[in-house]
mmCIF file of C-alpha atoms in Angstrom:
data_model
loop_
_atom_site.group_PDB
_atom_site.id
_atom_site.type_symbol
_atom_site.label_atom_id
_atom_site.label_comp_id
_atom_site.label_asym_id
_atom_site.label_seq_id
_atom_site.Cartn_x
_atom_site.Cartn_y
_atom_site.Cartn_z
ATOM 1 C CA ARG A 1 19.078 1.058 -71.254
ATOM 2 C CA GLY A 2 22.457 2.299 -72.305
ATOM 3 C CA GLY A 3 23.780 2.882 -75.780
ATOM 4 C CA LEU A 4 26.529 4.318 -77.938
ATOM 5 C CA ARG A 5 26.648 7.843 -79.261
ATOM 6 C CA GLN A 6 28.484 8.899 -82.385
ATOM 7 C CA GLY A 7 32.160 8.312 -81.757
ATOM 8 C CA GLY A 8 31.648 5.353 -79.435
ATOM 9 C CA GLU A 9 30.821 7.297 -76.202
ATOM 10 C CA ALA A 10 28.843 5.175 -73.713
ATOM 11 C CA VAL A 11 25.715 6.793 -72.267
ATOM 12 C CA GLY A 12 23.080 5.553 -69.827
ATOM 13 C CA ARG A 13 22.117 5.507 -66.201
ATOM 14 C CA GLY A 14 24.998 3.431 -65.003
ATOM 15 C CA VAL A 15 27.712 5.486 -66.705
ATOM 16 C CA GLU A 16 29.085 8.643 -65.074
ATOM 17 C CA ARG A 17 30.906 11.545 -66.658
ATOM 18 C CA ALA A 18 34.669 11.469 -66.558
ATOM 19 C CA GLY A 19 35.042 14.899 -64.848
ATOM 20 C CA PRO A 20 33.159 17.921 -63.536
ATOM 21 C CA ARG A 21 31.037 20.057 -65.784
ATOM 22 C CA PRO A 22 32.643 23.069 -67.492
ATOM 23 C CA ALA A 23 30.300 25.496 -65.686
ATOM 24 C CA THR A 24 31.344 24.059 -62.322
ATOM 25 C CA MET A 25 35.022 24.411 -63.216
ATOM 26 C CA ALA A 26 34.488 28.067 -64.112
ATOM 27 C CA LEU A 27 32.702 28.662 -60.803
ATOM 28 C CA VAL A 28 35.518 27.091 -58.828
ATOM 29 C CA GLU A 29 38.051 29.292 -60.600
ATOM 30 C CA ASN A 30 35.929 32.438 -60.004
ATOM 31 C CA GLU A 31 34.389 32.016 -56.548
ATOM 32 C CA ASP A 32 33.197 35.618 -56.416
ATOM 33 C CA ALA A 33 30.440 34.803 -58.932
ATOM 34 C CA LEU A 34 27.855 34.172 -56.226
ATOM 35 C CA HIS A 35 24.930 34.552 -58.629
ATOM 36 C CA ASP A 36 26.193 31.580 -60.676
ATOM 37 C CA VAL A 37 26.343 29.181 -57.752
ATOM 38 C CA ASN A 38 23.098 27.455 -58.775
ATOM 39 C CA VAL A 39 25.037 25.770 -61.551
ATOM 40 C CA VAL A 40 26.284 23.303 -58.921
ATOM 41 C CA LYS A 41 23.522 20.724 -58.487
ATOM 42 C CA ASN A 42 24.956 19.053 -55.390
ATOM 43 C CA LYS A 43 23.454 20.855 -52.392
ATOM 44 C CA GLN A 44 26.327 20.109 -50.024
ATOM 45 C CA LYS A 45 28.980 21.356 -52.447
ATOM 46 C CA ARG A 46 26.851 24.381 -53.348
ATOM 47 C CA ASN A 47 26.549 25.412 -49.682
ATOM 48 C CA GLU A 48 30.281 24.930 -49.197
ATOM 49 C CA ILE A 49 31.070 27.193 -52.165
ATOM 50 C CA VAL A 50 28.666 29.871 -50.885
ATOM 51 C CA ARG A 51 30.298 29.685 -47.455
ATOM 52 C CA LYS A 52 33.755 30.179 -48.949
ATOM 53 C CA ILE A 53 32.631 33.128 -51.083
ATOM 54 C CA LYS A 54 31.032 34.897 -48.095
ATOM 55 C CA LYS A 55 34.089 34.259 -45.947
ATOM 56 C CA ARG A 56 36.391 35.694 -48.632
ATOM 57 C CA ARG A 57 34.202 38.782 -49.055
ATOM 58 C CA LYS A 58 34.048 39.372 -45.294
ATOM 59 C CA ALA A 59 37.835 39.106 -44.978
ATOM 60 C CA ALA A 60 38.335 41.512 -47.875
ATOM 61 C CA LYS A 61 35.909 44.013 -46.355
ATOM 62 C CA LYS A 62 37.679 43.835 -42.999
ATOM 63 C CA ALA A 63 41.074 44.333 -44.647
ATOM 64 C CA ASP A 64 39.815 47.408 -46.527
ATOM 65 C CA LYS A 65 38.416 48.859 -43.290
ATOM 66 C CA GLU A 66 41.699 48.356 -41.432
ATOM 67 C CA LYS A 67 43.572 49.904 -44.333
ATOM 68 C CA ARG A 68 41.368 53.014 -44.285
ATOM 69 C CA GLN A 69 41.673 53.373 -40.513
ATOM 70 C CA LYS A 70 45.459 53.047 -40.713
ATOM 71 C CA PHE A 71 45.593 55.747 -43.387
ATOM 72 C CA LEU A 72 43.441 58.117 -41.300
ATOM 73 C CA LYS A 73 45.642 57.569 -38.239
ATOM 74 C CA GLU A 74 48.774 58.339 -40.243
ATOM 75 C CA GLN A 75 47.180 61.546 -41.551
ATOM 76 C CA GLY A 76 45.992 62.518 -38.060
ATOM 77 C CA LEU A 77 42.340 62.535 -39.072
ATOM 78 C CA PRO A 78 39.472 61.374 -36.808
ATOM 79 C CA LEU A 79 38.083 57.897 -37.373
ATOM 80 C CA PRO A 80 34.517 57.719 -38.763
ATOM 81 C CA LYS A 81 31.815 56.919 -36.224
ATOM 82 C CA PRO A 82 29.750 53.774 -36.839
ATOM 83 C CA GLN A 83 26.297 54.460 -38.237
ATOM 84 C CA THR A 84 23.502 53.087 -36.045
ATOM 85 C CA ILE A 85 19.751 53.620 -35.841
ATOM 86 C CA GLU A 86 20.320 55.696 -32.717
ATOM 87 C CA SER A 87 22.880 57.948 -34.417
ATOM 88 C CA LYS A 88 20.557 58.420 -37.426
ATOM 89 C CA ARG A 89 17.684 59.506 -35.203
ATOM 90 C CA THR A 90 15.235 61.916 -36.825
ATOM 91 C CA HIS A 91 15.699 65.442 -35.490
ATOM 92 C CA ASP A 92 12.940 66.472 -33.109
ATOM 93 C CA GLU A 93 11.911 70.064 -32.497
ATOM 94 C CA THR A 94 11.495 69.303 -28.795
ATOM 95 C CA PHE A 95 15.212 68.637 -28.261
ATOM 96 C CA VAL A 96 16.396 70.800 -25.358
ATOM 97 C CA ALA A 97 19.794 71.666 -23.939
ATOM 98 C CA LYS A 98 20.695 70.951 -20.334
ATOM 99 C CA ASP A 99 21.137 74.628 -19.459
ATOM 100 C CA ASP A 100 18.132 75.992 -21.366
ATOM 101 C CA PRO A 101 16.851 78.902 -19.189
ATOM 102 C CA GLU A 102 13.237 78.452 -20.307
ATOM 103 C CA ILE A 103 13.236 74.767 -19.377
ATOM 104 C CA LEU A 104 14.974 75.410 -16.050
ATOM 105 C CA GLU A 105 12.425 78.049 -15.130
ATOM 106 C CA GLU A 106 9.568 75.720 -16.031
ATOM 107 C CA GLU A 107 11.046 72.821 -14.048
ATOM 108 C CA SER A 108 11.540 74.989 -10.961
ATOM 109 C CA THR A 109 7.750 75.106 -10.469
ATOM 110 C CA ASP A 110 6.628 71.651 -11.614
ATOM 111 C CA GLU A 111 5.301 68.767 -9.487
ATOM 112 C CA PHE A 112 8.771 67.361 -8.759
ATOM 113 C CA ALA A 113 10.530 70.596 -7.747
ATOM 114 C CA ASP A 114 10.199 70.102 -3.968
ATOM 115 C CA LEU A 115 11.393 66.491 -4.103
ATOM 116 C CA LEU A 116 14.385 67.174 -6.362
ATOM 117 C CA SER A 117 15.450 70.257 -4.396
ATOM 118 C CA GLY A 118 15.721 68.190 -1.204
ATOM 119 C CA THR A 119 13.156 70.152 0.812
ATOM 120 C CA GLU A 120 10.867 67.112 0.996
ATOM 121 C CA PRO A 121 12.172 63.530 1.359
ATOM 122 C CA PRO A 122 10.705 60.934 -1.052
ATOM 123 C CA SER A 123 8.437 58.208 0.287
ATOM 124 C CA LEU A 124 7.151 55.439 -1.986
ATOM 125 C CA LEU A 125 4.253 53.072 -1.411
ATOM 126 C CA ILE A 126 4.476 49.872 -3.490
ATOM 127 C CA THR A 127 1.451 47.660 -4.068
ATOM 128 C CA THR A 128 0.302 45.090 -6.590
ATOM 129 C CA CYS A 129 -2.809 43.904 -8.349
ATOM 130 C CA PRO A 130 -5.230 41.717 -6.368
ATOM 131 C CA LYS A 131 -4.041 38.131 -5.814
ATOM 132 C CA PRO A 132 -0.413 38.586 -6.934
ATOM 133 C CA SER A 133 1.652 35.565 -7.882
ATOM 134 C CA LYS A 134 4.862 34.516 -6.177
ATOM 135 C CA ALA A 135 6.986 36.058 -8.943
ATOM 136 C CA THR A 136 5.286 39.442 -8.495
ATOM 137 C CA HIS A 137 5.726 39.265 -4.738
ATOM 138 C CA THR A 138 9.446 38.498 -5.152
ATOM 139 C CA PHE A 139 9.857 41.357 -7.638
ATOM 140 C CA VAL A 140 8.281 43.837 -5.197
ATOM 141 C CA LYS A 141 10.588 42.651 -2.427
ATOM 142 C CA GLU A 142 13.593 43.369 -4.646
ATOM 143 C CA LEU A 143 12.205 46.799 -5.559
ATOM 144 C CA GLU A 144 12.241 47.676 -1.860
ATOM 145 C CA CYS A 145 16.031 47.396 -1.988
ATOM 146 C CA VAL A 146 16.192 49.666 -5.046
ATOM 147 C CA PHE A 147 14.010 52.546 -3.863
ATOM 148 C CA PRO A 148 15.088 53.925 -0.478
ATOM 149 C CA PHE A 149 12.607 53.792 2.410
ATOM 150 C CA SER A 150 9.799 52.339 0.326
ATOM 151 C CA THR A 151 6.869 50.477 1.890
ATOM 152 C CA TYR A 152 5.131 47.400 0.513
ATOM 153 C CA LYS A 153 1.403 47.167 1.261
ATOM 154 C CA LYS A 154 -0.555 44.095 0.236
ATOM 155 C CA ARG A 155 -3.747 44.870 -1.651
ATOM 156 C CA LYS A 156 -7.036 43.126 -1.014
ATOM 157 C CA GLU A 157 -9.351 41.985 -3.776
ATOM 158 C CA THR A 158 -11.971 44.644 -2.966
ATOM 159 C CA THR A 159 -9.506 47.550 -2.647
ATOM 160 C CA LEU A 160 -9.751 50.121 -5.429
ATOM 161 C CA VAL A 161 -6.914 52.292 -6.723
ATOM 162 C CA SER A 162 -8.642 55.411 -5.363
ATOM 163 C CA GLN A 163 -8.644 53.846 -1.901
ATOM 164 C CA VAL A 164 -4.946 53.052 -2.193
ATOM 165 C CA VAL A 165 -4.245 56.678 -3.152
ATOM 166 C CA GLU A 166 -6.260 58.002 -0.197
ATOM 167 C CA TYR A 167 -4.385 55.704 2.172
ATOM 168 C CA ALA A 168 -1.019 56.806 0.748
ATOM 169 C CA ILE A 169 -1.887 60.505 1.163
ATOM 170 C CA ASP A 170 -2.969 59.929 4.784
ATOM 171 C CA GLN A 171 0.303 58.109 5.521
ATOM 172 C CA GLY A 172 2.378 60.933 4.002
ATOM 173 C CA HIS A 173 3.705 59.091 0.942
ATOM 174 C CA THR A 174 4.818 61.132 -2.067
ATOM 175 C CA SER A 175 4.106 58.499 -4.738
ATOM 176 C CA VAL A 176 2.429 55.146 -5.336
ATOM 177 C CA MET A 177 3.764 52.350 -7.540
ATOM 178 C CA ILE A 178 1.364 49.628 -8.710
ATOM 179 C CA ILE A 179 2.768 46.424 -10.225
ATOM 180 C CA ASN A 180 0.377 44.541 -12.508
ATOM 181 C CA GLU A 181 0.645 41.049 -13.955
ATOM 182 C CA ASP A 182 -0.927 38.889 -16.626
ATOM 183 C CA VAL A 183 -0.895 35.078 -16.597
ATOM 184 C CA LYS A 184 1.309 35.228 -13.475
ATOM 185 C CA GLN A 185 3.938 37.340 -15.239
ATOM 186 C CA VAL A 186 4.716 40.972 -14.450
ATOM 187 C CA ASP A 187 3.780 43.081 -17.465
ATOM 188 C CA ALA A 188 2.982 46.664 -16.342
ATOM 189 C CA MET A 189 3.912 49.384 -13.878
ATOM 190 C CA THR A 190 1.837 52.426 -12.912
ATOM 191 C CA LEU A 191 3.452 55.349 -11.100
ATOM 192 C CA ILE A 192 1.187 57.898 -9.366
ATOM 193 C CA HIS A 193 2.729 61.047 -7.901
ATOM 194 C CA LEU A 194 0.933 62.508 -4.923
ATOM 195 C CA PRO A 195 -1.022 64.543 -4.168
ATOM 196 C CA HIS A 196 -1.737 66.154 -7.584
ATOM 197 C CA GLY A 197 -0.191 63.750 -10.097
ATOM 198 C CA PRO A 198 0.864 63.121 -12.794
ATOM 199 C CA THR A 199 0.253 59.409 -13.443
ATOM 200 C CA LEU A 200 2.637 57.436 -15.668
ATOM 201 C CA SER A 201 1.877 54.019 -17.125
ATOM 202 C CA PHE A 202 4.632 51.739 -18.405
ATOM 203 C CA LYS A 203 4.770 48.384 -20.099
ATOM 204 C CA LEU A 204 7.262 46.176 -18.259
ATOM 205 C CA SER A 205 9.169 43.433 -20.061
ATOM 206 C CA SER A 206 12.437 41.443 -20.010
ATOM 207 C CA LEU A 207 12.256 41.003 -16.241
ATOM 208 C CA ARG A 208 15.044 39.060 -14.576
ATOM 209 C CA LEU A 209 15.141 38.671 -10.817
ATOM 210 C CA SER A 210 18.342 38.551 -8.799
ATOM 211 C CA HIS A 211 18.479 34.777 -8.435
ATOM 212 C CA SER A 212 18.518 34.348 -12.233
ATOM 213 C CA ILE A 213 21.503 36.703 -12.738
ATOM 214 C CA PHE A 214 24.898 35.002 -12.725
ATOM 215 C CA GLY A 215 27.258 36.301 -10.037
ATOM 216 C CA HIS A 216 24.709 38.660 -8.512
ATOM 217 C CA GLY A 217 25.225 40.413 -5.194
ATOM 218 C CA LYS A 218 22.893 41.274 -2.330
ATOM 219 C CA ALA A 219 21.591 44.833 -2.207
ATOM 220 C CA LEU A 220 21.337 46.796 1.018
ATOM 221 C CA ARG A 221 17.826 47.550 2.238
ATOM 222 C CA ASP A 222 18.016 51.132 3.582
ATOM 223 C CA ASN A 223 20.465 52.730 1.205
ATOM 224 C CA PHE A 224 20.489 55.837 -0.986
ATOM 225 C CA PRO A 225 21.951 54.622 -4.308
ATOM 226 C CA GLU A 226 23.608 56.864 -6.829
ATOM 227 C CA LEU A 227 21.369 57.558 -9.813
ATOM 228 C CA VAL A 228 22.441 57.637 -13.469
ATOM 229 C CA MET A 229 20.041 58.959 -16.132
ATOM 230 C CA ASN A 230 21.138 58.558 -19.754
ATOM 231 C CA ASN A 231 19.853 59.938 -23.050
ATOM 232 C CA PHE A 232 16.706 61.830 -22.001
ATOM 233 C CA ARG A 233 16.947 64.569 -24.631
ATOM 234 C CA THR A 234 13.440 65.878 -25.405
ATOM 235 C CA ARG A 235 11.014 67.825 -23.224
ATOM 236 C CA LEU A 236 8.959 64.690 -22.696
ATOM 237 C CA GLY A 237 12.108 62.715 -21.929
ATOM 238 C CA ARG A 238 13.217 65.248 -19.315
ATOM 239 C CA ARG A 239 9.786 65.069 -17.686
ATOM 240 C CA ILE A 240 9.983 61.278 -17.500
ATOM 241 C CA GLY A 241 13.514 61.536 -16.115
ATOM 242 C CA ARG A 242 12.469 63.970 -13.396
ATOM 243 C CA SER A 243 9.566 61.700 -12.491
ATOM 244 C CA LEU A 244 11.924 58.754 -11.965
ATOM 245 C CA ARG A 245 14.521 60.863 -10.155
ATOM 246 C CA SER A 246 11.902 62.011 -7.645
ATOM 247 C CA LEU A 247 11.729 58.425 -6.321
ATOM 248 C CA PHE A 248 15.345 58.594 -5.097
ATOM 249 C CA HIS A 249 17.046 60.659 -2.441
ATOM 250 C CA THR A 250 19.010 63.691 -3.614
ATOM 251 C CA LYS A 251 22.037 62.879 -1.416
ATOM 252 C CA PRO A 252 23.235 59.332 -2.181
ATOM 253 C CA MET A 253 25.310 57.211 0.192
ATOM 254 C CA CYS A 254 28.413 56.874 -1.948
ATOM 255 C CA HIS A 255 30.258 54.735 0.605
ATOM 256 C CA ASN A 256 27.829 51.864 -0.099
ATOM 257 C CA ARG A 257 28.843 51.943 -3.792
ATOM 258 C CA GLN A 258 25.394 51.095 -5.202
ATOM 259 C CA VAL A 259 24.246 52.600 -8.503
ATOM 260 C CA ALA A 260 20.811 52.601 -10.163
ATOM 261 C CA THR A 261 20.744 53.325 -13.908
ATOM 262 C CA PHE A 262 17.926 54.283 -16.263
ATOM 263 C CA HIS A 263 19.178 54.224 -19.849
ATOM 264 C CA ASN A 264 16.893 55.432 -22.643
ATOM 265 C CA GLN A 265 17.472 53.879 -26.053
ATOM 266 C CA ARG A 266 14.870 54.037 -28.842
ATOM 267 C CA ASP A 267 12.171 54.969 -26.266
ATOM 268 C CA TYR A 268 12.899 51.884 -24.151
ATOM 269 C CA LEU A 269 14.049 52.516 -20.569
ATOM 270 C CA PHE A 270 16.570 49.886 -19.462
ATOM 271 C CA PHE A 271 17.013 49.596 -15.698
ATOM 272 C CA ARG A 272 20.113 48.123 -14.075
ATOM 273 C CA HIS A 273 21.226 47.941 -10.441
ATOM 274 C CA HIS A 274 24.956 47.557 -9.760
ATOM 275 C CA ARG A 275 27.597 47.776 -7.078
ATOM 276 C CA TYR A 276 31.142 48.749 -8.026
ATOM 277 C CA VAL A 277 33.763 46.652 -6.261
ATOM 278 C CA PHE A 278 37.441 47.454 -5.621
ATOM 279 C CA GLU A 279 39.727 44.415 -5.688
ATOM 280 C CA LYS A 280 43.419 44.028 -4.912
ATOM 281 C CA ARG A 281 45.289 41.805 -7.336
ATOM 282 C CA LYS A 282 48.930 40.841 -7.428
ATOM 283 C CA GLU A 283 50.767 41.065 -10.723
ATOM 284 C CA LYS A 284 54.290 39.965 -11.554
ATOM 285 C CA VAL A 285 56.879 42.586 -12.536
ATOM 286 C CA LYS A 286 59.364 41.797 -15.289
ATOM 287 C CA ALA A 287 62.893 41.005 -14.205
ATOM 288 C CA SER A 288 64.315 43.949 -16.183
ATOM 289 C CA GLU A 289 62.072 46.369 -14.268
ATOM 290 C CA SER A 290 63.106 45.197 -10.795
ATOM 291 C CA GLU A 291 66.306 46.421 -9.127
ATOM 292 C CA THR A 292 67.777 43.029 -8.306
ATOM 293 C CA GLY A 293 66.775 41.481 -11.596
ATOM 294 C CA GLU A 294 64.564 38.892 -9.917
ATOM 295 C CA PRO A 295 60.819 38.755 -10.672
ATOM 296 C CA LYS A 296 58.693 40.543 -8.087
ATOM 297 C CA THR A 297 54.987 41.065 -7.515
ATOM 298 C CA GLN A 298 53.122 44.293 -7.001
ATOM 299 C CA THR A 299 49.577 44.961 -5.829
ATOM 300 C CA LYS A 300 47.152 46.804 -8.092
ATOM 301 C CA ILE A 301 43.622 47.919 -7.349
ATOM 302 C CA GLN A 302 41.094 47.074 -10.042
ATOM 303 C CA THR A 303 37.440 48.049 -10.287
ATOM 304 C CA ARG A 304 34.583 45.912 -11.558
ATOM 305 C CA LEU A 305 30.788 46.002 -11.528
ATOM 306 C CA GLN A 306 28.642 43.459 -9.730
ATOM 307 C CA GLU A 307 24.990 43.382 -10.739
ATOM 308 C CA LEU A 308 22.537 43.259 -7.859
ATOM 309 C CA GLY A 309 19.251 42.960 -9.712
ATOM 310 C CA PRO A 310 16.516 43.128 -10.681
ATOM 311 C CA ARG A 311 16.781 44.130 -14.322
ATOM 312 C CA PHE A 312 13.839 45.102 -16.504
ATOM 313 C CA THR A 313 12.763 47.267 -19.449
ATOM 314 C CA LEU A 314 10.056 49.950 -19.427
ATOM 315 C CA LYS A 315 8.042 51.315 -22.353
ATOM 316 C CA LEU A 316 6.005 54.471 -21.784
ATOM 317 C CA LEU A 317 2.313 54.042 -22.632
ATOM 318 C CA HIS A 318 0.761 57.328 -21.529
ATOM 319 C CA ILE A 319 0.933 60.224 -19.079
ATOM 320 C CA GLN A 320 -2.228 61.377 -17.350
ATOM 321 C CA LYS A 321 -2.754 64.641 -15.521
ATOM 322 C CA GLY A 322 -3.659 64.262 -11.871
ATOM 323 C CA ILE A 323 -4.532 60.970 -10.206
ATOM 324 C CA LEU A 324 -5.349 57.888 -12.277
ATOM 325 C CA ASN A 325 -8.882 58.131 -13.671
ATOM 326 C CA TRP A 326 -9.805 56.005 -16.685
ATOM 327 C CA ARG A 327 -13.223 57.582 -17.249
ATOM 328 C CA HIS A 328 -12.713 61.327 -16.877
ATOM 329 C CA GLY A 329 -8.925 61.675 -16.863
ATOM 330 C CA GLU A 330 -7.068 64.102 -19.104
ATOM 331 C CA PHE A 331 -3.992 62.726 -20.841
ATOM 332 C CA GLU A 332 -0.844 64.713 -21.536
ATOM 333 C CA TRP A 333 0.589 62.161 -23.956
ATOM 334 C CA CYS A 334 -0.490 58.759 -25.295
ATOM 335 C CA ASN A 335 1.482 56.235 -27.287
ATOM 336 C CA THR A 336 -0.976 56.097 -30.184
ATOM 337 C CA GLN A 337 -0.694 56.245 -33.952
ATOM 338 C CA ASP A 338 -1.750 59.925 -33.911
ATOM 339 C CA ASN A 339 1.480 60.854 -32.138
ATOM 340 C CA LYS A 340 3.535 58.864 -34.640
ATOM 341 C CA ASP A 341 2.049 60.611 -37.688
ATOM 342 C CA SER A 342 3.771 63.819 -38.699
ATOM 343 C CA GLU A 343 4.605 65.874 -41.770
ATOM 344 C CA LYS A 344 7.856 64.002 -42.255
ATOM 345 C CA GLY A 345 6.209 60.636 -41.647
ATOM 346 C CA TYR A 346 6.935 57.992 -39.034
ATOM 347 C CA ASN A 347 9.817 55.565 -39.384
ATOM 348 C CA ARG A 348 11.972 53.413 -37.161
ATOM 349 C CA ARG A 349 14.297 56.363 -36.457
ATOM 350 C CA THR A 350 11.578 58.534 -34.885
ATOM 351 C CA TYR A 351 11.577 58.665 -31.068
ATOM 352 C CA VAL A 352 9.885 60.820 -28.456
ATOM 353 C CA LEU A 353 12.116 60.568 -25.355
#
């Protein structure tokens, strides 16, 4: 099988080379040549070389970034802001300022004006689809602690949405919330404002109940939480924000320290429910700072957030004028491809809220 080449060199299957190949030696000396890494035939060594090259490049990039930031600080110049999809958002003509007189005048006569001005207290009726699962029932029970003075009414199999709306109007409720499920998992939320609408439909996802949140607290039942609304910048976004704000009382009970947050990011509404807690902690004082030179302790008050739950994410599907009517209803806005098409074209940086 083996043999001798010219010069007496032994070749064959059982004879190995005396050292590494020249191409491999060159790659080891110049590890930045990532495109030449396929010269190494051993998979384990090839992956190790790639890992070292990427680690070296990452460290060099980090060092250059720190060097630039240090130079800007010495010159007194502002640091560059990180570029994200949210910061590169396509400019929308419907962006409005908070103190726009035209928008304020329009909002003073809309469907939510009486509720947000405090002349009429909010009252929410919560119901579900027929035959709700245990998870849906538990989620509704936790929503009762989020929305102040809400009422949960079980829905029969033969009860229609129109009958639920009529019952809510007779009982004096200002809005109806319907929780829907699919395969025993909550997947949708419909919000109907009474008595003249509008109706908002959301897709609900990423639901986590209180018992599945580590270190969660227990929310108070009859409590007016503080409300935080973030990043509702367009006319449609302000309308959605006012619709959600109308479910809460205008004068929160700050002494209970509960906060409900709706944060809009890339047209997804993230809901969180927290309580801020004040804690007293003792910290040691250095001997040089004390008068006698002996170490002492002092009490400091620190603040932290405790999540109460539930947490979920909403995605707006459509807005319908008036009460929910699938056959003859008129829609203000629908999340369809027609709304995404524009002169500039649709891309991942185009949002509507």
